[in-house]
Coordinates of C-alpha atoms in Angstrom, one line a residue:
M1 CA 68.9 62.2 19.1
E2 CA 71.9 64.0 18.0
G3 CA 72.7 67.7 19.0
P4 CA 75.4 70.3 18.1
V5 CA 79.1 69.2 18.4
P6 CA 81.1 71.4 21.1
D7 CA 84.2 73.3 20.2
A8 CA 87.7 71.8 20.6
V9 CA 89.5 72.5 23.8
P10 CA 92.9 74.5 23.4
A11 CA 96.1 72.8 24.3
D12 CA 96.7 75.3 27.0
S13 CA 93.4 75.2 28.5
P14 CA 93.2 75.0 32.2
S15 CA 91.3 71.9 31.8
T16 CA 94.5 70.1 30.9
G17 CA 95.9 70.9 34.2
P18 CA 99.1 72.8 35.0
G19 CA 102.3 71.4 34.0
V20 CA 100.8 69.1 31.5
G21 CA 103.1 68.9 28.6
F22 CA 100.7 67.5 26.1
P23 CA 100.6 69.1 22.7
A24 CA 97.6 71.0 21.6
A25 CA 94.6 69.0 20.1
A26 CA 94.0 69.0 16.4
P27 CA 91.3 71.4 15.2
A28 CA 87.8 69.7 15.1
A29 CA 85.3 69.8 12.2
S30 CA 83.1 72.8 11.7
P31 CA 80.0 72.7 14.0
V32 CA 76.4 71.7 12.6
P33 CA 74.3 74.8 12.3
G34 CA 71.4 74.9 14.8
G35 CA 68.6 75.5 12.2
R36 CA 69.2 72.3 10.3
G37 CA 69.0 70.1 13.4
K38 CA 65.7 71.6 14.5
R39 CA 64.1 70.9 11.1
A40 CA 65.2 67.2 11.2
L41 CA 63.8 66.9 14.7
L42 CA 60.4 68.4 13.6
I43 CA 60.2 66.0 10.6
I44 CA 60.9 63.0 12.7
G45 CA 58.4 64.1 15.3
G46 CA 55.7 64.7 12.7
I47 CA 56.2 61.3 11.2
V48 CA 55.9 59.7 14.6
V49 CA 52.7 61.6 15.3
V50 CA 51.2 60.6 11.9
I51 CA 52.1 57.0 12.5
A52 CA 50.5 57.2 16.0
V53 CA 47.3 58.7 14.6
I54 CA 47.1 56.1 11.8
A55 CA 47.6 53.4 14.3
A56 CA 45.0 54.8 16.6
V57 CA 42.5 55.1 13.8
T58 CA 43.2 51.7 12.5
M59 CA 42.8 50.2 16.0
A60 CA 39.5 52.1 16.5
K61 CA 38.3 50.9 13.1
G62 CA 39.4 47.4 13.8
R63 CA 37.3 47.2 16.9
G64 CA 34.1 47.9 14.9
H65 CA 34.8 46.0 11.7
V66 CA 35.7 42.5 10.8
G67 CA 37.1 41.5 7.4
T68 CA 38.8 38.8 5.5
D69 CA 40.4 38.3 2.1
D70 CA 39.3 34.6 2.0
A71 CA 36.0 35.4 0.2
F72 CA 34.6 34.7 -3.2
I73 CA 31.6 35.3 -5.4
E74 CA 29.3 32.3 -5.3
G75 CA 26.3 31.3 -7.5
R76 CA 24.3 28.4 -8.7
V77 CA 25.4 26.3 -11.7
V78 CA 22.5 24.5 -13.3
A79 CA 23.8 21.6 -15.3
L80 CA 21.6 20.3 -18.1
S81 CA 21.9 16.7 -19.1
A82 CA 20.3 14.6 -21.8
Q83 CA 17.4 12.5 -20.6
V84 CA 17.1 10.5 -23.8
S85 CA 19.6 9.1 -26.3
G86 CA 19.8 10.3 -29.8
Q87 CA 21.6 12.4 -32.3
V88 CA 21.8 16.2 -31.7
A89 CA 19.8 18.0 -34.4
S90 CA 20.8 21.5 -33.5
V91 CA 22.5 23.6 -30.8
A92 CA 21.0 27.1 -30.5
V93 CA 23.5 28.7 -28.2
G94 CA 27.2 29.3 -28.0
D95 CA 29.8 29.6 -25.2
N96 CA 29.1 32.2 -22.6
Q97 CA 25.9 33.4 -24.3
R98 CA 23.2 35.1 -22.4
V99 CA 19.8 33.1 -22.5
E100 CA 16.4 33.8 -21.0
A101 CA 14.3 31.3 -19.1
G102 CA 12.5 28.9 -21.6
A103 CA 14.9 29.6 -24.5
V104 CA 15.6 26.5 -26.6
L105 CA 19.2 25.4 -26.1
V106 CA 19.6 22.0 -27.7
E107 CA 17.4 19.9 -29.9
I108 CA 17.7 16.1 -30.3
D109 CA 16.3 14.5 -33.4
P110 CA 12.6 13.9 -32.5
Q111 CA 11.6 11.6 -35.3
P112 CA 12.2 8.3 -33.6
F113 CA 10.3 9.5 -30.5
A114 CA 7.5 10.9 -32.7
A115 CA 7.2 7.4 -34.4
R116 CA 7.1 5.7 -30.9
L117 CA 4.4 8.2 -29.9
A118 CA 2.3 7.5 -33.0
E119 CA 2.6 3.8 -32.3
A120 CA 1.6 4.2 -28.7
E121 CA -1.4 6.4 -29.7
A122 CA -2.5 3.7 -32.2
Q123 CA -2.2 1.0 -29.5
L124 CA -4.2 3.3 -27.2
A125 CA -7.0 3.7 -29.8
S126 CA -7.1 -0.1 -30.2
A127 CA -7.1 -0.7 -26.5
E128 CA -9.8 1.9 -25.9
A129 CA -12.0 0.3 -28.7
N130 CA -11.5 -3.1 -27.1
A131 CA -12.3 -1.7 -23.7
K132 CA -15.5 0.0 -25.0
A133 CA -16.6 -3.3 -26.7
A134 CA -15.9 -5.2 -23.5
R135 CA -17.8 -2.7 -21.4
L136 CA -20.8 -3.0 -23.8
N137 CA -20.6 -6.8 -23.6
A138 CA -20.4 -6.7 -19.8
E139 CA -23.4 -4.3 -19.7
L140 CA -25.4 -6.5 -22.1
G141 CA -24.5 -9.6 -20.0
R142 CA -25.5 -7.8 -16.8
V143 CA -28.8 -6.7 -18.3
T144 CA -29.4 -10.2 -19.7
V145 CA -28.7 -11.8 -16.4
V146 CA -31.0 -9.4 -14.6
A147 CA -33.8 -10.0 -17.1
E148 CA -33.3 -13.7 -17.1
A149 CA -33.2 -13.7 -13.3
K150 CA -36.4 -11.8 -13.1
E151 CA -38.0 -14.0 -15.7
A152 CA -36.9 -17.1 -14.0
A153 CA -38.2 -15.9 -10.6
A154 CA -41.5 -14.9 -12.3
A155 CA -41.7 -18.3 -13.9
V156 CA -41.1 -20.1 -10.6
D157 CA -43.7 -17.9 -8.9
A158 CA -46.1 -18.5 -11.8
A159 CA -45.5 -22.2 -11.8
K160 CA -46.1 -22.4 -8.0
A161 CA -49.3 -20.3 -8.5
G162 CA -50.3 -22.8 -11.2
V163 CA -49.8 -25.7 -8.8
D164 CA -51.9 -23.9 -6.2
N165 CA -54.6 -23.2 -8.8
A166 CA -54.4 -26.8 -10.1
I167 CA -54.7 -28.1 -6.5
A168 CA -57.7 -25.8 -5.9
G169 CA -59.2 -27.0 -9.2
L170 CA -58.7 -30.6 -8.1
A171 CA -60.4 -29.9 -4.8
V172 CA -63.3 -28.2 -6.7
A173 CA -63.5 -31.2 -9.1
R174 CA -63.4 -33.6 -6.2
G175 CA -66.1 -31.6 -4.5
R176 CA -68.3 -31.7 -7.6
G177 CA -67.7 -35.4 -7.8
D178 CA -68.7 -35.9 -4.2
Q179 CA -71.7 -33.7 -4.8
A180 CA -72.6 -35.6 -8.0
A181 CA -72.3 -38.9 -6.1
A182 CA -74.5 -37.6 -3.3
Q183 CA -77.0 -36.4 -5.9
L184 CA -76.9 -39.8 -7.6
T185 CA -77.5 -41.5 -4.3
G186 CA -80.5 -39.2 -3.7
V187 CA -81.8 -39.7 -7.2
K188 CA -81.5 -43.5 -6.8
A189 CA -83.5 -43.2 -3.6
R190 CA -86.1 -41.2 -5.4
Q191 CA -86.1 -43.7 -8.3
E192 CA -86.7 -46.6 -5.9
L193 CA -89.4 -44.6 -4.2
A194 CA -91.0 -43.7 -7.6
R195 CA -90.9 -47.4 -8.6
A196 CA -92.3 -48.4 -5.3
Q197 CA -95.1 -45.9 -5.7
A198 CA -95.6 -46.9 -9.3
A199 CA -95.9 -50.6 -8.1
A200 CA -98.3 -49.6 -5.4
A201 CA -100.4 -47.4 -7.8
E202 CA -100.4 -50.3 -10.3
A203 CA -101.6 -52.7 -7.6
E204 CA -104.3 -50.2 -6.5
A205 CA -105.3 -49.7 -10.2
K206 CA -105.6 -53.4 -10.7
Q207 CA -107.5 -53.8 -7.5
A208 CA -109.8 -50.9 -8.5
G209 CA -110.4 -52.6 -11.9
L210 CA -111.2 -55.9 -10.2
D211 CA -113.5 -54.0 -7.9
V212 CA -115.3 -52.4 -10.9
E213 CA -115.6 -55.7 -12.6
R214 CA -116.9 -57.4 -9.4
I215 CA -119.4 -54.6 -8.7
R216 CA -120.5 -54.4 -12.3
G217 CA -121.4 -58.1 -12.1
L218 CA -123.3 -57.5 -8.9
V219 CA -125.3 -54.5 -10.1
P220 CA -127.6 -56.6 -12.4
Q221 CA -128.2 -58.9 -9.6
G222 CA -129.1 -56.0 -7.4
A223 CA -126.3 -57.0 -5.0
A224 CA -124.7 -53.6 -5.5
A225 CA -126.0 -50.2 -6.2
A226 CA -125.3 -48.3 -9.3
S227 CA -123.7 -45.6 -7.3
T228 CA -121.3 -48.1 -5.8
L229 CA -120.3 -49.0 -9.3
E230 CA -119.8 -45.4 -10.1
H231 CA -117.7 -44.9 -7.0
A232 CA -115.7 -48.0 -8.0
G233 CA -115.2 -46.6 -11.5
T234 CA -114.1 -43.3 -10.1
A235 CA -111.7 -45.1 -7.8
E236 CA -110.4 -47.2 -10.7
R237 CA -109.8 -44.1 -12.8
S238 CA -108.1 -42.4 -9.8
A239 CA -105.9 -45.4 -9.2
G240 CA -105.1 -45.4 -12.9
A241 CA -104.2 -41.7 -12.9
Q242 CA -102.1 -42.3 -9.8
Y243 CA -100.5 -45.2 -11.5
Q244 CA -99.7 -43.1 -14.6
A245 CA -98.3 -40.3 -12.4
A246 CA -96.2 -42.9 -10.5
L247 CA -94.9 -44.2 -13.9
Q248 CA -94.1 -40.6 -14.9
Q249 CA -92.3 -40.0 -11.6
A250 CA -90.4 -43.3 -12.1
A251 CA -89.4 -42.2 -15.6
V252 CA -88.3 -38.8 -14.2
A253 CA -86.3 -40.6 -11.6
D254 CA -84.7 -42.8 -14.3
A255 CA -83.8 -39.7 -16.3
A256 CA -82.4 -38.1 -13.1
I257 CA -80.4 -41.3 -12.5
T258 CA -78.9 -40.9 -16.0
D259 CA -78.1 -37.2 -15.4
A260 CA -76.7 -37.9 -12.0
Q261 CA -74.5 -40.7 -13.4
A262 CA -73.4 -38.4 -16.2
A263 CA -72.6 -35.7 -13.6
V264 CA -70.6 -38.2 -11.5
K265 CA -68.7 -39.3 -14.6
A266 CA -68.1 -35.6 -15.6
A267 CA -66.9 -34.8 -12.0
G268 CA -64.6 -37.8 -12.2
D269 CA -63.2 -36.6 -15.5
D270 CA -62.8 -33.1 -14.1
A271 CA -61.0 -34.6 -11.1
L272 CA -58.7 -36.6 -13.4
R273 CA -58.0 -33.5 -15.5
A274 CA -57.4 -31.5 -12.3
E275 CA -54.9 -34.1 -11.1
A276 CA -53.2 -34.0 -14.5
Q277 CA -53.1 -30.2 -14.2
V278 CA -51.5 -30.5 -10.7
S279 CA -48.9 -32.8 -12.1
Q280 CA -48.2 -30.5 -15.0
A281 CA -48.0 -27.5 -12.6
K282 CA -45.6 -29.3 -10.4
A283 CA -43.5 -30.2 -13.4
A284 CA -43.6 -26.6 -14.5
V285 CA -42.3 -25.6 -11.0
A286 CA -39.5 -28.1 -11.2
Q287 CA -38.6 -26.8 -14.7
A288 CA -38.7 -23.2 -13.6
E289 CA -36.5 -24.0 -10.6
A290 CA -34.1 -25.9 -12.8
R291 CA -34.0 -22.9 -15.1
A292 CA -33.3 -20.6 -12.1
L293 CA -30.5 -22.9 -11.0
A294 CA -29.1 -23.0 -14.6
L295 CA -29.1 -19.1 -14.4
A296 CA -26.1 -19.4 -12.1
D297 CA -24.0 -20.4 -15.0
T298 CA -25.2 -17.4 -16.9
V299 CA -24.2 -15.2 -13.9
R300 CA -20.7 -16.8 -13.9
R301 CA -20.4 -16.1 -17.6
A302 CA -21.5 -12.5 -17.0
G303 CA -18.8 -12.2 -14.3
V304 CA -16.2 -13.5 -16.7
I305 CA -17.3 -10.9 -19.2
A306 CA -17.2 -8.2 -16.6
A307 CA -13.6 -9.3 -15.6
Q308 CA -12.7 -9.2 -19.2
A309 CA -14.0 -5.6 -19.4
E310 CA -11.9 -4.7 -16.4
L311 CA -8.9 -6.3 -18.0
A312 CA -9.6 -4.3 -21.2
D313 CA -9.8 -1.1 -19.1
A314 CA -6.5 -1.9 -17.5
E315 CA -5.0 -2.5 -20.9
A316 CA -6.4 0.9 -22.0
D317 CA -4.8 2.5 -18.9
R318 CA -1.5 0.9 -19.7
A319 CA -1.8 2.2 -23.2
R320 CA -2.5 5.7 -21.9
A321 CA 0.5 5.5 -19.7
A322 CA 2.6 4.4 -22.7
V323 CA 1.3 7.4 -24.7
A324 CA 2.2 9.7 -21.8
Q325 CA 5.6 8.2 -21.5
A326 CA 6.2 8.5 -25.3
R327 CA 5.0 12.1 -25.2
L328 CA 7.3 12.8 -22.3
Q329 CA 10.2 11.2 -24.1
R330 CA 9.5 13.3 -27.1
S331 CA 9.4 16.4 -25.0
Y332 CA 12.9 15.5 -23.7
T333 CA 14.3 16.0 -27.2
T334 CA 14.1 19.8 -26.7
L335 CA 16.3 21.2 -23.9
V336 CA 15.3 24.6 -22.7
A337 CA 16.9 27.0 -20.2
P338 CA 15.3 26.5 -16.8
V339 CA 16.4 29.9 -15.6
A340 CA 17.8 33.1 -17.2
G341 CA 21.6 33.2 -17.1
W342 CA 24.8 32.6 -19.0
V343 CA 25.8 29.4 -20.9
T344 CA 28.9 27.8 -19.6
R345 CA 30.8 24.5 -20.0
K346 CA 29.1 23.8 -23.4
A347 CA 30.1 20.3 -24.4
V348 CA 27.7 19.4 -27.2
E349 CA 27.7 20.0 -31.0
S350 CA 25.3 19.3 -33.8
G351 CA 25.5 15.8 -35.0
A352 CA 26.8 14.3 -31.8
Y353 CA 25.1 11.3 -30.3
V354 CA 24.2 11.7 -26.7
Q355 CA 23.2 9.3 -23.9
P356 CA 20.9 9.8 -21.0
G357 CA 22.7 11.5 -18.1
Q358 CA 25.3 13.0 -20.3
T359 CA 26.0 16.6 -19.3
L360 CA 25.6 18.9 -22.3
L361 CA 26.1 22.4 -20.9
A362 CA 25.4 24.5 -17.8
V363 CA 23.5 27.7 -17.1
V364 CA 24.8 30.2 -14.5
P365 CA 21.9 32.3 -13.2
D366 CA 22.2 36.0 -12.6
E367 CA 21.8 35.7 -8.8
V368 CA 25.1 35.7 -7.0
W369 CA 26.2 36.1 -3.4
V370 CA 29.4 36.1 -1.4
I371 CA 30.9 33.2 0.6
A372 CA 33.4 34.6 3.1
N373 CA 35.5 32.3 5.2
F374 CA 36.0 34.1 8.5
K375 CA 38.2 32.8 11.3
E376 CA 36.4 31.2 14.1
T377 CA 37.7 33.9 16.4
Q378 CA 36.0 36.6 14.3
L379 CA 32.5 35.1 14.7
R380 CA 31.9 36.2 18.3
R381 CA 30.2 39.5 17.3
M382 CA 28.9 38.5 13.9
H383 CA 25.2 37.6 13.3
P384 CA 22.7 37.7 10.4
G385 CA 21.5 41.1 9.3
Q386 CA 24.8 43.0 9.8
S387 CA 25.8 45.4 7.0
V388 CA 28.8 44.6 4.9
R389 CA 30.9 46.6 2.6
I390 CA 32.1 44.5 -0.3
S391 CA 35.2 45.3 -2.4
I392 CA 35.6 43.3 -5.7
D393 CA 39.2 42.6 -6.8
A394 CA 38.1 42.9 -10.4
Y395 CA 36.5 46.3 -9.8
K396 CA 38.7 48.2 -7.4
D397 CA 36.9 51.4 -7.9
V398 CA 33.5 50.0 -7.1
E399 CA 32.2 49.5 -3.6
L400 CA 29.1 47.3 -3.1
H401 CA 27.0 46.8 0.0
G402 CA 25.3 43.7 1.4
K403 CA 24.3 42.0 4.6
I404 CA 25.0 38.7 6.4
D405 CA 22.4 36.2 5.4
S406 CA 23.5 33.2 7.4
I407 CA 26.4 31.5 9.0
Q408 CA 27.2 27.9 8.2
A409 CA 26.6 25.3 10.9
G410 CA 30.1 23.9 10.7
T411 CA 33.6 24.8 9.6
G412 CA 34.8 24.4 6.0
S413 CA 37.1 21.5 6.9
R414 CA 34.3 19.6 8.5
F415 CA 32.5 19.3 5.2
S416 CA 35.6 18.6 3.1
L417 CA 36.0 15.3 1.2
L418 CA 38.3 14.0 3.9
P419 CA 37.3 15.6 7.2
P420 CA 40.1 15.7 9.9
E421 CA 40.2 12.9 12.5
N422 CA 41.8 14.5 15.4
A423 CA 41.6 11.4 17.5
T424 CA 44.3 9.7 15.4
G425 CA 47.9 10.7 14.9
N426 CA 49.6 13.8 16.3
Y427 CA 47.3 16.7 16.9
V428 CA 48.2 20.2 15.7
K429 CA 45.8 22.9 16.5
I430 CA 44.8 25.0 13.4
L431 CA 42.7 28.0 13.4
Q432 CA 39.5 27.0 11.6
R433 CA 37.4 29.1 9.2
V434 CA 33.6 29.2 9.0
P435 CA 31.8 30.0 5.7
V436 CA 29.4 33.0 6.0
K437 CA 26.9 33.8 3.3
I438 CA 26.6 37.5 2.4
V439 CA 23.9 38.7 0.0
F440 CA 24.0 42.0 -1.9
D441 CA 21.7 44.7 -0.8
P442 CA 20.8 46.4 -3.1
K443 CA 21.5 44.0 -6.0
P444 CA 24.4 45.0 -8.1
D445 CA 24.0 46.7 -11.5
P446 CA 23.5 44.0 -14.2
A447 CA 26.1 45.8 -16.3
L448 CA 28.6 44.8 -13.5
R449 CA 29.6 41.3 -14.5
L450 CA 29.9 39.3 -11.3
V451 CA 30.6 35.6 -11.8
P452 CA 31.2 32.8 -9.3
G453 CA 34.8 32.4 -8.2
M454 CA 35.7 36.1 -8.3
S455 CA 37.8 37.3 -5.2
V456 CA 36.2 39.8 -2.9
T457 CA 37.1 41.5 0.4
P458 CA 34.1 41.9 2.7
D459 CA 34.2 44.3 5.7
V460 CA 31.5 43.6 8.3
T461 CA 30.3 46.3 10.6
V462 CA 30.0 44.5 13.9
E463 CA 29.2 47.5 16.2

């Protein structure tokens, strides 16, 4: 610090010492006034104080805040691509145009897809008709098989019952035959007895007649009484009556023999017919069982028809899928905005031919946030939820607020296209940066146009 300059010493001043013959010194410049020096000193001191205060405030502020200028507005970019090939019929939006969710953006000529849909629907109608007919045939076959199976089972049961009845009838016929034969034997015995009795009665009648004749010859001679003749006549008439009765019984026995023989013959015929009926019933059983066995072929045919019905249903399902696919393809001819936002990177015009996967345009939604790349040494006191003041380079006079949403689990370089491999080559330590997501709270005014890529300066309060 400079002060006032002292006055020049005279040549003859005692300070030169006695006897010193030096000439007197030249006159010095005029001295600086004392008031001017004091003002300069005050100015310099004030500047030093201001600098110290600013430094102290800055250091105090730095202890409670963390900031970075490596930060940008971020947002989602929804790219829209063609899902079908075709000629663009119309483009309803222009570059950087605002659109609402569901707004039509691009239309591809739908006529080819409408024709394919109509063809698929016609094939579906045909497939459904075929499936319906096949189901009806399968149901008819099933009902027929069930009815025939029941009929065949009933026929077998009826035939077996017929065999049982025929066998029972044969047994009855044979029983009647045996009974008729037994009756014939009895009738023959009675016939022989009647004939024997008739012969005996005839012999007695002849003897009685001879006795009458003999006694009648003796009566005139007085050798026999008249009463004896009468008794002999009575005995003759009785023997004749017995003889006639015996003849009648013999005739009845003969008639009974004829009837018994007829009954035996009839019983034999019945037995023959019963045996024929048994044979017929057994043949009916065999026929019914053969028909029941033949029903298995009908069952197989019904199974084939049912399988054909299932195949027809599968064809109908395939046709339905084709219709759904054709309808979906036709819906792809109209591209709509999935979200509200701004149209960017428009690369399609009317009349152009597009292919599936070709990017036509992109929509940037209104929702934006900040990605700030803080130094790894700044993260020690940072955590989600801390408040942030956000300064937008494009709007210097606007201050926005937000909060930390999340901190990325890895540095930015770790997720780069070619991450560093520190194990190879010479290692140079570089201070890394970690992306931190900051969301606006409250949301910015929609009139304030914030787009991805804008530079911002966040200031995080870490106290």
